Amino acid sequence: MANTNYFFVFEGIDGSGKTTLSKLVAESLKAQNKDVIWHREPTDGVHGKKIRSFLSGRISLTVKEQLELFLLDRTESVTQIIAPNIEKGTIIIQDRYYYSTAAYQAGKEISAEEIIRLNEKENFPQPKQVFFLDITPEEAKERRKNRGGNTEAFDDDYAQNRIYENYMKILPKNTIFLDASHSPEDLVSAVMECIEI
Ligand code: TYD
């Protein structure tokens, strides 16, 4: 595997603002004429579509089925997007990766640490840096209420607290914690300084 110096992942609970921030970061890099792609998981592929049906409540899935689908979707994501772009030296700005699976799918059946091990066994490339948009589950809930939209799986307080705690157990050493209450402009500057490309 070529070097993963240009592979950056954004993580956070629902409502933390990581999608907005990661897109702004990708735009800033593009404005500097850098070769960059913005990518997200779940993907828009066949497994990703099924996952989205589950997230919106149209179908139900057991934890085991969720895990299987996220792994299948990730395998596709790595082979079709991540690995080829790493190979080309393109900067990858990615919204969610296997840290999300560990944070969201962990519970009684399987621990967050075990889910990380399952993903590591697949030899998925490891990002150069993970940016974690830090916000309390209560504040994130307020933001979700204000932005409207449909209720999704994992929306309840219990789930969001559990997800936050799981993240704290598994985020890797190269994680940079960002205070999500800062303005998007300040957050973009902070990330751009860390990325140093
Ligand atoms: P999405 O609509 O992309 O929302 P967001 O902008 O908050 O990321 O939905 C992603 C949802 O999928 C989010 O609730 C987290 C969940 N998810 C998992 O449960 N496991 C995973 O492995 C991934 C990548 C996402």
Short mmCIF file of C-alpha atoms and ligand atoms in Angstrom, two decimals:
data_model
loop_
_atom_site.label_atom_id
_atom_site.label_comp_id
_atom_site.label_asym_id
_atom_site.label_seq_id
_atom_site.Cartn_x
_atom_site.Cartn_y
_atom_site.Cartn_z
CA MET A 1 0.00 0.00 0.00
CA ALA A 2 1.35 3.41 -0.99
CA ASN A 3 1.75 5.96 1.76
CA THR A 4 -1.40 7.26 3.42
CA ASN A 5 -0.03 10.74 4.15
CA TYR A 6 -2.93 12.37 2.37
CA PHE A 7 -5.78 10.39 3.86
CA PHE A 8 -7.79 12.34 6.46
CA VAL A 9 -10.91 11.17 8.28
CA PHE A 10 -13.59 13.23 10.06
CA GLU A 11 -15.60 11.67 12.86
CA GLY A 12 -18.21 12.84 15.34
CA ILE A 13 -21.69 12.13 16.67
CA ASP A 14 -24.78 13.12 14.63
CA GLY A 15 -25.12 16.91 14.59
CA SER A 16 -21.43 17.58 15.32
CA GLY A 17 -21.01 19.35 11.97
CA LYS A 18 -18.38 17.08 10.48
CA THR A 19 -20.04 16.85 7.06
CA THR A 20 -20.12 20.66 6.72
CA LEU A 21 -16.57 21.01 8.01
CA SER A 22 -15.09 18.24 5.88
CA LYS A 23 -16.72 19.69 2.75
CA LEU A 24 -15.35 23.17 3.56
CA VAL A 25 -11.88 21.73 4.07
CA ALA A 26 -12.05 19.94 0.72
CA GLU A 27 -13.16 23.20 -0.94
CA SER A 28 -10.30 25.15 0.66
CA LEU A 29 -7.80 22.61 -0.62
CA LYS A 30 -9.36 22.75 -4.08
CA ALA A 31 -9.10 26.55 -4.01
CA GLN A 32 -5.35 26.04 -3.48
CA ASN A 33 -5.30 23.88 -6.62
CA LYS A 34 -4.68 20.71 -4.68
CA ASP A 35 -5.75 17.38 -6.06
CA VAL A 36 -8.46 16.41 -3.56
CA ILE A 37 -11.61 14.32 -3.25
CA TRP A 38 -14.35 14.40 -0.63
CA HIS A 39 -15.72 10.96 0.14
CA ARG A 40 -18.18 9.58 2.67
CA GLU A 41 -19.30 6.33 4.24
CA PRO A 42 -21.83 4.87 4.02
CA THR A 43 -21.24 5.20 0.27
CA ASP A 44 -23.84 5.53 -2.47
CA GLY A 45 -23.11 1.97 -3.61
CA VAL A 46 -25.44 -1.00 -3.35
CA HIS A 47 -24.62 -1.77 0.31
CA GLY A 48 -24.62 1.91 1.23
CA LYS A 49 -28.11 2.27 -0.21
CA LYS A 50 -29.38 -0.61 1.91
CA ILE A 51 -27.72 0.97 4.96
CA ARG A 52 -29.54 4.23 4.24
CA SER A 53 -32.86 2.38 4.12
CA PHE A 54 -32.06 1.10 7.57
CA LEU A 55 -30.98 4.54 8.84
CA SER A 56 -34.23 6.11 7.72
CA GLY A 57 -36.29 3.33 9.32
CA ARG A 58 -37.57 1.74 6.11
CA ILE A 59 -36.01 -1.62 6.98
CA SER A 60 -34.76 -3.07 10.24
CA LEU A 61 -31.45 -4.88 10.67
CA THR A 62 -29.86 -6.79 13.53
CA VAL A 63 -26.50 -5.55 14.80
CA LYS A 64 -24.83 -8.49 13.04
CA GLU A 65 -26.48 -7.52 9.75
CA GLN A 66 -25.49 -3.87 10.24
CA LEU A 67 -21.88 -4.89 10.87
CA GLU A 68 -21.82 -7.10 7.79
CA LEU A 69 -23.26 -4.37 5.58
CA PHE A 70 -20.92 -1.65 6.85
CA LEU A 71 -17.95 -3.98 6.26
CA LEU A 72 -19.12 -4.82 2.74
CA ASP A 73 -19.70 -1.15 2.01
CA ARG A 74 -16.24 -0.29 3.36
CA THR A 75 -14.55 -3.00 1.31
CA GLU A 76 -16.12 -1.45 -1.79
CA SER A 77 -15.21 2.05 -0.59
CA VAL A 78 -11.57 1.03 -0.08
CA THR A 79 -11.13 -0.88 -3.33
CA GLN A 80 -12.97 1.58 -5.56
CA ILE A 81 -12.15 4.97 -4.02
CA ILE A 82 -9.68 5.04 -1.13
CA ALA A 83 -6.91 2.71 -2.35
CA PRO A 84 -6.76 4.04 -5.95
CA ASN A 85 -6.66 7.64 -4.70
CA ILE A 86 -3.95 6.86 -2.15
CA GLU A 87 -2.04 5.28 -5.01
CA LYS A 88 -2.40 8.46 -7.10
CA GLY A 89 -1.36 10.69 -4.19
CA THR A 90 -4.74 12.48 -4.18
CA ILE A 91 -5.78 14.04 -0.90
CA ILE A 92 -8.78 12.17 0.53
CA ILE A 93 -11.07 14.07 2.87
CA GLN A 94 -13.39 11.46 4.26
CA ASP A 95 -16.60 11.81 6.25
CA ARG A 96 -16.74 8.76 8.61
CA TYR A 97 -14.72 5.53 8.51
CA TYR A 98 -14.42 2.43 10.65
CA TYR A 99 -14.28 4.43 13.89
CA SER A 100 -17.98 5.13 13.21
CA THR A 101 -18.72 1.40 13.03
CA ALA A 102 -16.99 0.89 16.37
CA ALA A 103 -18.85 3.80 17.96
CA TYR A 104 -22.30 3.08 16.48
CA GLN A 105 -22.53 -0.72 16.22
CA ALA A 106 -20.91 -1.55 19.58
CA GLY A 107 -23.18 -2.60 22.43
CA LYS A 108 -24.21 -5.73 24.29
CA GLU A 109 -23.36 -8.00 21.34
CA ILE A 110 -19.89 -6.71 20.53
CA SER A 111 -17.48 -4.17 22.01
CA ALA A 112 -16.10 -1.10 20.22
CA GLU A 113 -12.58 -2.51 20.56
CA GLU A 114 -13.61 -5.79 18.91
CA ILE A 115 -15.12 -3.90 15.99
CA ILE A 116 -11.84 -2.01 15.53
CA ARG A 117 -10.01 -5.36 15.46
CA LEU A 118 -12.45 -6.74 12.86
CA ASN A 119 -11.73 -3.75 10.62
CA GLU A 120 -7.97 -3.92 11.18
CA LYS A 121 -8.04 -7.57 10.13
CA GLU A 122 -9.36 -6.44 6.75
CA ASN A 123 -6.20 -4.36 6.33
CA PHE A 124 -8.11 -1.20 5.49
CA PRO A 125 -5.69 1.72 5.07
CA GLN A 126 -5.18 3.77 8.21
CA PRO A 127 -5.63 7.52 7.90
CA LYS A 128 -2.82 9.96 8.50
CA GLN A 129 -5.04 11.82 10.94
CA VAL A 130 -8.52 11.60 12.40
CA PHE A 131 -10.35 14.82 13.25
CA PHE A 132 -12.97 14.36 15.94
CA LEU A 133 -15.56 17.12 16.16
CA ASP A 134 -16.21 17.22 19.85
CA ILE A 135 -19.64 18.23 21.11
CA THR A 136 -21.77 16.96 23.99
CA PRO A 137 -24.69 14.69 23.04
CA GLU A 138 -27.06 17.35 24.49
CA GLU A 139 -25.70 20.17 22.30
CA ALA A 140 -25.69 17.93 19.25
CA LYS A 141 -29.35 17.08 19.90
CA GLU A 142 -30.24 20.80 19.95
CA ARG A 143 -28.47 21.28 16.63
CA ARG A 144 -30.29 18.34 15.06
CA LYS A 145 -33.61 19.74 16.28
CA ASN A 146 -32.83 23.13 14.73
CA ARG A 147 -31.76 21.74 11.39
CA GLY A 148 -34.98 19.69 11.10
CA GLY A 149 -35.20 16.66 8.80
CA ASN A 150 -36.41 13.18 9.51
CA THR A 151 -35.58 11.18 12.59
CA GLU A 152 -32.90 8.58 11.88
CA ALA A 153 -31.72 5.43 13.61
CA PHE A 154 -29.51 6.27 16.64
CA ASP A 155 -31.33 9.59 17.20
CA ASP A 156 -32.33 8.94 20.81
CA ASP A 157 -30.42 10.26 23.83
CA TYR A 158 -29.36 6.85 25.06
CA ALA A 159 -27.85 5.94 21.68
CA GLN A 160 -25.98 9.23 21.29
CA ASN A 161 -24.47 9.01 24.79
CA ARG A 162 -23.38 5.43 24.17
CA ILE A 163 -21.89 6.39 20.79
CA TYR A 164 -19.93 9.27 22.34
CA GLU A 165 -18.55 6.98 25.06
CA ASN A 166 -17.59 4.36 22.47
CA TYR A 167 -15.67 6.97 20.47
CA MET A 168 -13.70 7.90 23.60
CA LYS A 169 -12.64 4.25 23.95
CA ILE A 170 -11.39 3.70 20.43
CA LEU A 171 -10.21 6.92 18.78
CA PRO A 172 -6.60 6.34 17.67
CA LYS A 173 -3.55 8.22 18.96
CA ASN A 174 -3.40 10.38 15.86
CA THR A 175 -6.80 11.93 16.61
CA ILE A 176 -7.10 15.69 16.77
CA PHE A 177 -9.99 16.87 18.91
CA LEU A 178 -11.76 19.97 17.65
CA ASP A 179 -14.21 21.98 19.73
CA ALA A 180 -17.35 21.86 17.58
CA SER A 181 -18.75 25.03 19.16
CA HIS A 182 -16.19 27.14 17.26
CA SER A 183 -17.20 28.86 14.03
CA PRO A 184 -16.83 26.90 10.78
CA GLU A 185 -14.15 29.41 9.62
CA ASP A 186 -12.05 28.84 12.76
CA LEU A 187 -12.46 25.10 12.46
CA VAL A 188 -11.39 25.11 8.81
CA SER A 189 -8.27 27.15 9.72
CA ALA A 190 -7.43 24.75 12.55
CA VAL A 191 -7.72 21.74 10.25
CA MET A 192 -5.75 23.40 7.43
CA GLU A 193 -2.90 24.09 9.86
CA CYS A 194 -2.80 20.45 10.93
CA ILE A 195 -2.99 19.09 7.41
CA GLU A 196 0.09 21.00 6.23
CA ILE A 197 0.13 19.89 2.63
P1 TYD B 1 -25.48 10.32 7.33
O1 TYD B 1 -26.82 10.57 6.75
O2 TYD B 1 -24.30 10.33 6.45
O3 TYD B 1 -25.30 11.34 8.52
P2 TYD B 1 -24.10 12.16 9.13
O4 TYD B 1 -24.02 13.41 8.32
O5 TYD B 1 -24.53 12.40 10.54
O6 TYD B 1 -22.86 11.34 9.06
O7 TYD B 1 -25.61 8.98 8.08
C1 TYD B 1 -24.61 8.32 8.61
C2 TYD B 1 -25.20 7.51 9.73
O8 TYD B 1 -24.67 6.19 9.66
C3 TYD B 1 -24.84 8.08 11.08
O9 TYD B 1 -25.96 8.05 11.95
C4 TYD B 1 -23.82 7.09 11.58
C5 TYD B 1 -24.17 5.81 10.91
N1 TYD B 1 -23.01 4.91 10.71
C6 TYD B 1 -22.94 3.74 11.42
O10 TYD B 1 -23.85 3.43 12.22
N2 TYD B 1 -21.87 2.89 11.24
C7 TYD B 1 -20.87 3.19 10.34
O11 TYD B 1 -19.92 2.39 10.18
C8 TYD B 1 -20.95 4.41 9.59
C9 TYD B 1 -19.89 4.76 8.59
C10 TYD B 1 -22.05 5.25 9.81
#
